[in-house]
Structure formats: structure tokens, C-alpha cells
Tab-separated table of C-alpha atoms in Angstrom:
chain	number	residue	atom	x	y	z
A	1	UNK	CA	182.635	154.229	69.574
A	2	UNK	CA	181.046	152.670	66.840
A	3	UNK	CA	181.576	149.141	66.058
A	4	UNK	CA	180.172	148.405	62.537
A	5	UNK	CA	178.354	145.161	62.383
A	6	UNK	CA	180.071	142.702	59.493
A	7	UNK	CA	178.037	141.832	56.689
A	8	UNK	CA	178.202	138.340	55.165
A	9	UNK	CA	177.061	138.001	52.078
A	10	UNK	CA	174.726	135.118	51.799
A	11	UNK	CA	173.435	133.018	48.680
A	12	UNK	CA	171.080	133.669	46.927
A	13	UNK	CA	168.775	131.038	48.140
A	14	UNK	CA	166.612	131.084	44.466
A	15	UNK	CA	170.214	129.761	42.895
A	16	UNK	CA	170.381	127.742	45.259
A	17	UNK	CA	166.816	125.666	44.847
A	18	UNK	CA	167.675	125.696	41.157
A	19	UNK	CA	170.904	124.573	41.128
A	20	UNK	CA	169.455	120.686	41.479
A	21	UNK	CA	166.917	121.346	38.256
A	22	UNK	CA	169.818	122.398	36.658
A	23	UNK	CA	172.041	120.205	37.309
A	24	UNK	CA	168.919	117.707	36.104
A	25	UNK	CA	168.393	120.028	32.913
A	26	UNK	CA	172.666	119.704	32.368
A	27	UNK	CA	172.485	116.084	32.451
A	28	UNK	CA	169.757	115.189	29.655
A	29	UNK	CA	171.509	118.313	27.713
A	30	UNK	CA	174.723	116.107	27.557
A	31	UNK	CA	173.236	112.918	26.862
A	32	UNK	CA	171.174	114.144	24.057
A	33	UNK	CA	174.611	115.602	22.570
A	34	UNK	CA	176.567	112.778	23.388
A	35	UNK	CA	175.101	109.715	23.069
A	36	UNK	CA	177.184	108.921	19.970
A	37	UNK	CA	180.277	109.444	22.810
A	38	UNK	CA	178.562	106.481	24.725
A	39	UNK	CA	179.136	103.850	21.746
A	40	UNK	CA	181.350	101.717	23.850
A	41	UNK	CA	179.079	101.484	26.937
A	42	UNK	CA	176.710	100.645	24.653
A	43	UNK	CA	178.611	98.107	22.632
A	44	UNK	CA	179.211	96.582	26.275
A	45	UNK	CA	175.567	96.450	26.959
A	46	UNK	CA	175.245	94.967	23.948
A	47	UNK	CA	177.888	93.570	22.127
A	48	UNK	CA	177.041	91.384	19.480
A	49	UNK	CA	174.355	94.003	18.196
A	50	UNK	CA	175.288	96.017	15.092
A	51	UNK	CA	174.129	98.780	15.616
A	52	UNK	CA	174.085	100.665	18.919
A	53	UNK	CA	173.275	104.006	19.663
A	54	UNK	CA	169.522	104.720	17.982
A	55	UNK	CA	170.213	106.872	15.236
A	56	UNK	CA	166.582	106.551	12.748
A	57	UNK	CA	166.253	110.174	14.203
A	58	UNK	CA	167.824	112.856	16.382
A	59	UNK	CA	167.600	112.330	19.780
A	60	UNK	CA	166.587	116.252	20.324
A	61	UNK	CA	164.024	115.622	17.329
A	62	UNK	CA	162.851	113.194	20.118
A	63	UNK	CA	162.608	115.184	22.500
A	64	UNK	CA	160.970	117.814	21.581
A	65	UNK	CA	158.441	115.820	19.945
A	66	UNK	CA	157.877	114.744	23.941
A	67	UNK	CA	157.256	117.318	25.637
A	68	UNK	CA	154.965	118.966	22.679
A	69	UNK	CA	152.892	116.147	23.527
A	70	UNK	CA	153.254	116.390	27.019
A	71	UNK	CA	152.773	119.830	27.607
A	72	UNK	CA	149.795	120.260	25.028
A	73	UNK	CA	147.668	117.358	27.454
A	74	UNK	CA	148.851	119.167	30.635
A	75	UNK	CA	147.642	122.267	29.304
A	76	UNK	CA	144.300	120.868	28.244
A	77	UNK	CA	144.177	119.318	31.307
A	78	UNK	CA	144.953	121.764	33.762
A	79	UNK	CA	142.365	123.584	32.500
A	80	UNK	CA	140.115	121.400	32.740
A	81	UNK	CA	140.874	120.247	36.252
A	82	UNK	CA	140.988	123.013	37.437
A	83	UNK	CA	137.713	124.372	36.065
A	84	UNK	CA	136.338	121.037	37.250
A	85	UNK	CA	137.261	121.291	41.208
A	86	UNK	CA	136.759	125.164	41.109
A	87	UNK	CA	133.592	124.024	39.486
A	88	UNK	CA	131.661	121.469	42.375
A	89	UNK	CA	133.341	123.378	45.766
A	90	UNK	CA	130.840	126.623	44.597
A	91	UNK	CA	127.313	126.064	46.123
A	92	UNK	CA	125.183	125.525	42.757
A	93	UNK	CA	128.462	122.762	41.546
A	94	UNK	CA	128.493	121.040	45.059
A	95	UNK	CA	125.713	118.001	43.911
A	96	UNK	CA	128.438	116.788	41.014
A	97	UNK	CA	131.133	116.107	43.402
A	98	UNK	CA	130.705	112.313	43.521
A	99	UNK	CA	130.303	112.608	39.351
A	100	UNK	CA	132.957	114.937	38.736
A	101	UNK	CA	135.327	112.053	41.162
A	102	UNK	CA	134.336	109.218	39.271
A	103	UNK	CA	134.736	110.792	36.164
A	104	UNK	CA	138.545	111.809	36.836
A	105	UNK	CA	138.859	108.446	38.332
A	106	UNK	CA	137.968	106.021	35.668
A	107	UNK	CA	140.722	107.471	33.086
A	108	UNK	CA	143.271	105.919	35.486
A	109	UNK	CA	141.044	102.853	36.179
A	110	UNK	CA	142.102	102.269	32.008
A	111	UNK	CA	145.377	101.132	31.310
A	112	UNK	CA	147.345	103.807	28.683
A	113	UNK	CA	147.477	100.951	26.413
A	114	UNK	CA	143.913	100.187	26.864
A	115	UNK	CA	143.051	103.625	26.267
A	116	UNK	CA	145.131	103.678	22.910
A	117	UNK	CA	144.136	100.594	21.565
A	118	UNK	CA	140.213	102.771	21.774
A	119	UNK	CA	141.427	106.251	20.625
A	120	UNK	CA	143.126	103.919	17.548
A	121	UNK	CA	140.179	103.319	15.269
A	122	UNK	CA	138.344	106.738	16.246
A	123	UNK	CA	141.561	109.375	15.990
A	124	UNK	CA	143.888	107.364	13.605
A	125	UNK	CA	147.720	107.140	14.229
A	126	UNK	CA	149.834	109.519	15.483
A	127	UNK	CA	150.204	112.201	18.028
A	128	UNK	CA	146.260	112.458	19.049
A	129	UNK	CA	145.838	109.365	20.324
A	130	UNK	CA	148.413	109.737	22.617
A	131	UNK	CA	147.509	113.161	23.842
A	132	UNK	CA	143.855	112.105	25.013
A	133	UNK	CA	145.468	108.774	26.852
A	134	UNK	CA	147.629	111.111	28.684
A	135	UNK	CA	144.629	113.728	29.587
A	136	UNK	CA	142.503	110.756	30.673
A	137	UNK	CA	145.659	109.602	33.157
A	138	UNK	CA	146.750	113.045	33.909
A	139	UNK	CA	143.662	114.938	35.124
A	140	UNK	CA	143.141	112.314	38.823
A	141	UNK	CA	145.953	114.360	40.716
A	142	UNK	CA	144.711	117.573	39.313
A	143	UNK	CA	141.026	117.379	40.233
A	144	UNK	CA	141.571	116.026	43.424
A	145	UNK	CA	144.359	118.407	44.618
A	146	UNK	CA	142.424	121.114	43.598
A	147	UNK	CA	139.113	120.110	45.708
A	148	UNK	CA	141.482	119.794	48.296
A	149	UNK	CA	143.183	122.365	48.225
A	150	UNK	CA	140.399	125.020	47.825
A	151	UNK	CA	138.222	122.823	50.723
A	152	UNK	CA	141.298	122.935	52.836
A	153	UNK	CA	141.190	126.874	52.798
A	154	UNK	CA	139.638	128.318	56.421
A	155	UNK	CA	136.826	129.422	56.148
A	156	UNK	CA	137.225	132.769	58.470
A	157	UNK	CA	139.441	133.727	55.755
A	158	UNK	CA	136.903	133.571	53.431
A	159	UNK	CA	134.265	135.154	55.516
A	160	UNK	CA	136.959	138.185	56.380
A	161	UNK	CA	137.544	138.359	52.549
A	162	UNK	CA	133.396	138.958	51.950
A	163	UNK	CA	132.871	141.019	55.233
A	164	UNK	CA	135.701	143.413	52.956
A	165	UNK	CA	133.093	143.301	50.320
A	166	UNK	CA	135.371	140.980	48.158
A	167	UNK	CA	132.440	139.190	45.770
A	168	UNK	CA	132.411	135.128	45.078
A	169	UNK	CA	134.962	135.617	42.391
A	170	UNK	CA	137.274	138.119	44.049
A	171	UNK	CA	137.489	136.168	46.819
A	172	UNK	CA	138.415	132.906	44.555
A	173	UNK	CA	140.632	134.806	43.135
A	174	UNK	CA	142.316	136.290	45.473
A	175	UNK	CA	142.223	134.729	48.652
A	176	UNK	CA	140.915	130.816	47.559
A	177	UNK	CA	142.859	130.059	44.523
A	178	UNK	CA	146.528	131.911	45.804
A	179	UNK	CA	146.286	129.600	49.356
A	180	UNK	CA	145.579	126.474	47.415
A	181	UNK	CA	147.957	127.477	44.260
A	182	UNK	CA	150.888	124.709	46.333
A	183	UNK	CA	148.304	121.663	46.164
A	184	UNK	CA	147.180	122.477	42.658
A	185	UNK	CA	150.453	122.807	41.802
A	186	UNK	CA	151.939	119.250	43.785
A	187	UNK	CA	149.245	117.784	41.669
A	188	UNK	CA	149.816	119.263	38.401
A	189	UNK	CA	153.932	117.753	39.042
A	190	UNK	CA	152.280	114.403	39.781
A	191	UNK	CA	150.362	114.486	36.642
A	192	UNK	CA	153.266	116.068	34.088
A	193	UNK	CA	156.084	113.376	35.843
A	194	UNK	CA	153.538	110.094	35.163
A	195	UNK	CA	152.756	111.609	31.592
A	196	UNK	CA	156.193	111.679	30.715
A	197	UNK	CA	156.848	108.121	31.044
A	198	UNK	CA	153.542	107.279	29.829
A	199	UNK	CA	154.284	109.149	26.391
A	200	UNK	CA	156.904	106.287	25.500
A	201	UNK	CA	153.710	104.450	24.510
A	202	UNK	CA	153.253	107.077	21.836
A	203	UNK	CA	156.045	105.500	19.984
A	204	UNK	CA	153.491	101.900	19.381
A	205	UNK	CA	151.082	104.718	17.717
A	206	UNK	CA	152.937	106.608	15.955
A	207	UNK	CA	153.375	109.527	18.100
A	208	UNK	CA	157.101	109.953	17.231
A	209	UNK	CA	158.960	110.644	20.838
A	210	UNK	CA	161.592	109.670	22.892
A	211	UNK	CA	159.388	105.884	23.152
A	212	UNK	CA	161.206	105.122	19.610
A	213	UNK	CA	164.034	103.939	21.087
A	214	UNK	CA	162.701	101.827	23.947
A	215	UNK	CA	159.986	100.330	21.281
A	216	UNK	CA	162.681	99.332	18.504
A	217	UNK	CA	164.425	98.053	21.032
A	218	UNK	CA	162.325	95.660	21.972
A	219	UNK	CA	161.406	94.862	18.635
A	220	UNK	CA	165.258	94.029	17.488
A	221	UNK	CA	166.002	92.501	21.203
A	222	UNK	CA	168.641	95.639	21.355
A	223	UNK	CA	168.727	96.625	25.398
A	224	UNK	CA	170.841	99.391	24.045
A	225	UNK	CA	168.538	101.364	22.656
A	226	UNK	CA	165.993	100.728	24.802
A	227	UNK	CA	168.716	102.369	27.828
A	228	UNK	CA	168.226	105.142	25.511
A	229	UNK	CA	165.479	105.602	25.491
A	230	UNK	CA	164.933	105.064	29.701
A	231	UNK	CA	168.071	107.422	29.963
A	232	UNK	CA	166.660	110.217	28.633
A	233	UNK	CA	163.268	110.059	30.046
A	234	UNK	CA	164.271	109.002	33.334
A	235	UNK	CA	166.088	112.652	32.822
A	236	UNK	CA	163.363	114.892	31.356
A	237	UNK	CA	160.945	113.745	34.190
A	238	UNK	CA	163.435	114.639	36.985
A	239	UNK	CA	163.843	117.665	35.480
A	240	UNK	CA	160.707	118.636	35.437
A	241	UNK	CA	159.604	117.374	38.971
A	242	UNK	CA	162.580	119.197	39.844
A	243	UNK	CA	161.445	122.184	38.509
A	244	UNK	CA	158.079	121.749	39.465
A	245	UNK	CA	159.593	121.555	43.433
A	246	UNK	CA	161.239	124.600	43.233
A	247	UNK	CA	157.806	126.189	41.883
A	248	UNK	CA	156.121	125.107	44.561
A	249	UNK	CA	158.913	126.119	47.534
A	250	UNK	CA	158.652	129.192	46.835
A	251	UNK	CA	154.885	129.491	46.421
A	252	UNK	CA	154.963	127.948	50.049
A	253	UNK	CA	157.552	130.746	50.986
A	254	UNK	CA	155.448	133.242	49.367
A	255	UNK	CA	153.034	132.370	51.298
A	256	UNK	CA	154.068	131.772	54.774
A	257	UNK	CA	155.810	135.779	54.039
A	258	UNK	CA	152.765	137.125	53.508
């Protein structure tokens, strides 16, 4: 007599992991499209204001510009930060480790507003100054986590790879970077999430983005505008942070399974 084992269909783990990021993205999309429908709520916040829903630019346009600025800064910062972290973990670059660490820290010793004030006379008003400020401000977490991730790779694993005939470049590409990837990604996650909020300062130098309603609200004493800009930036930051968190978990699961 054969007894058939019952099969239980389990939910797809990746689908469950992406549930929270999709919720934040859906809320962001709903706020972008339906902000005028919340006029009653904002009228309660600012009962005496003539206009309570920011309408000088479409929210989806401001969102697109905001994402573009943060993305450009992130791509450059990741490339520079990871490359610098790798370089100073090599035999020839170890002497430059203190210098790279200090230069990376330098960006966060200056407030972003000060960086903008120094950059505008040289670069002019617009998008470029805020990209430079975001690059400087977001470099430190990426450099530190790249150093931590690569240095934490077990030396015996690297020695085993070299014993198999791998070159230094192959060890870096196939051993060190894959094992360090979750830690490096954590630094990228921190950098991008912080810069999503910091990018709002670009509105003060002519870089139109989700900071526009906040600055307009401060200038005109309209807290409804400030609330709208802050809400959208917060939802964007939560969307990005939760998406990075999912990707980190999947990387860790892949490493644990290998």
C-alpha cells in the first residue's frame, strides 16, 4: 500500500519579499496622481491659504527630476566609491587607505547647503551643483562598506582560490566581490536613501524636484505645500529603501545556499 505524500503549495518567497516595496510604490503613485483629491485635508492644515495643493508643476514631473538627479549621483558615487575601496585593499594601494578614508569623510563634514553655496559660483544654478553635493555626501557609506565587505572575506577562501590557479583579478571578481556584495549594497542603500531626502535642497539652486513644494511652502508660509513635498519624498525614500532591503536579503540567501 502506497501512501501519497500531501503537497502543500507554499507562496513564492520572492513575491512575498517584494510585497512591502510594492505597497510603498503604490502609495507613492496614488499620492502623485490623487494629490488634488486630498485638498480637503490640506485645507484643514492651512484653512486661510488661497491655494493648498501645489500646482506650479505636475508632481510626476517633479518626481521624475528627483529620481534622475539621485540616480545620476548614485551611479557616479557607486563607481567612484567601490573603485576606491577596491584600490586601497590591493597590495599596491594599501598606503593610500588613510587618505581615501579621509577624503570620503570630507564630504560629510560639510553640510549639503554649504556644498551648494560653494558649488553655485563655479557651476552655476541648476542640476549640476546638487549632483556634486549628493556625490560628496553619499560617498562615505559606499567606501566604508566596500572596505568592510572586502576585508571581511575569509583569507582561507582567497588562498584556496589562488591555489586553484586564479589570478588576483579573478579572485576579486569571482570571490571577493560576490562575498562582499551584501555589505557593499548596504552602503549603497544608506547612501541612496539619505540622498533622496538631501536632493530636496536642489530646489534652492534652481534644480526643480520634489523639494519645490517644500521651498515654496517655507517661503509663502504654506505648510500644506511643505507637507506634500515631504510626504512624496518620504514615500520615495521608503520605496527605494525597501527595494534595496529585498535585494540584500536575496543576495544573502544566494550566498548561504552556495
